[in-house]
Amino acid sequence: WRSQDRPMYDRIVAVPRLMASVALDDPSRPALLDEALAAVKAVAPAAYTRAGFNLYRDGQDSVAMHGDRVGDLAAGQPIAILSLGAARDMLIQPRPGIGGTKPRRSLRIGLAPGSVLVMSHASQRTHLHGIPKSAEPVGPRISIAFRVRLPVVGR
């Protein structure tokens, strides 16, 4: 797990969660990752190449509303998120200005332990998603996001 700092609001802030990432063809990947990948492929088949992990230690860890960067993702391929640990909510809302839409209230989706949320590649351009902080006490949660990344040229 690693922590990260990011520029935000004219200052550098700590990202409010811990992160990790692994290539799915890495022979040193955790063995349990293969079971998680099989469960995800049963719901959203794809030739996933990477798994990104987020550890939300408690209700104060979060991720701001955003769309994933799609430049290094294979077009037309899903992004599948497996939730482990405590249940948390995800907010999803249309991007302001897309198709003339005005900002709307977010759709709140409960992410239960063992659930898989599948987002399309295209949805990253039309919608935002995030995990808000929780005022209620909540235990740790790990999300594993499976993506089909394009090969890195020149390496």
mmCIF file of N, CA and C in Angstrom, residues 73-77 121 148 150:
data_model
loop_
_atom_site.group_PDB
_atom_site.id
_atom_site.type_symbol
_atom_site.label_atom_id
_atom_site.label_comp_id
_atom_site.label_asym_id
_atom_site.label_seq_id
_atom_site.Cartn_x
_atom_site.Cartn_y
_atom_site.Cartn_z
ATOM 1 N N LEU A 73 -6.675 3.374 -21.519
ATOM 2 C CA LEU A 73 -7.587 2.237 -21.408
ATOM 3 C C LEU A 73 -8.059 1.808 -22.796
ATOM 4 N N ALA A 74 -8.255 0.515 -22.980
ATOM 5 C CA ALA A 74 -8.753 -0.005 -24.254
ATOM 6 C C ALA A 74 -10.212 0.414 -24.441
ATOM 7 N N ALA A 75 -10.481 1.080 -25.559
ATOM 8 C CA ALA A 75 -11.839 1.556 -25.845
ATOM 9 C C ALA A 75 -12.816 0.389 -25.880
ATOM 10 N N GLY A 76 -14.010 0.630 -25.357
ATOM 11 C CA GLY A 76 -15.062 -0.378 -25.393
ATOM 12 C C GLY A 76 -14.959 -1.443 -24.311
ATOM 13 N N GLN A 77 -13.917 -1.400 -23.502
ATOM 14 C CA GLN A 77 -13.742 -2.417 -22.464
ATOM 15 C C GLN A 77 -14.258 -1.891 -21.119
ATOM 16 N N HIS A 121 -16.510 2.017 -20.575
ATOM 17 C CA HIS A 121 -15.447 2.948 -20.958
ATOM 18 C C HIS A 121 -16.073 4.309 -21.273
ATOM 19 N N VAL A 148 -8.647 -2.855 -18.557
ATOM 20 C CA VAL A 148 -7.867 -3.307 -19.705
ATOM 21 C C VAL A 148 -7.047 -2.101 -20.157
ATOM 22 N N LEU A 150 -3.959 -0.242 -22.238
ATOM 23 C CA LEU A 150 -3.230 -0.379 -23.492
ATOM 24 C C LEU A 150 -1.767 -0.661 -23.190
#
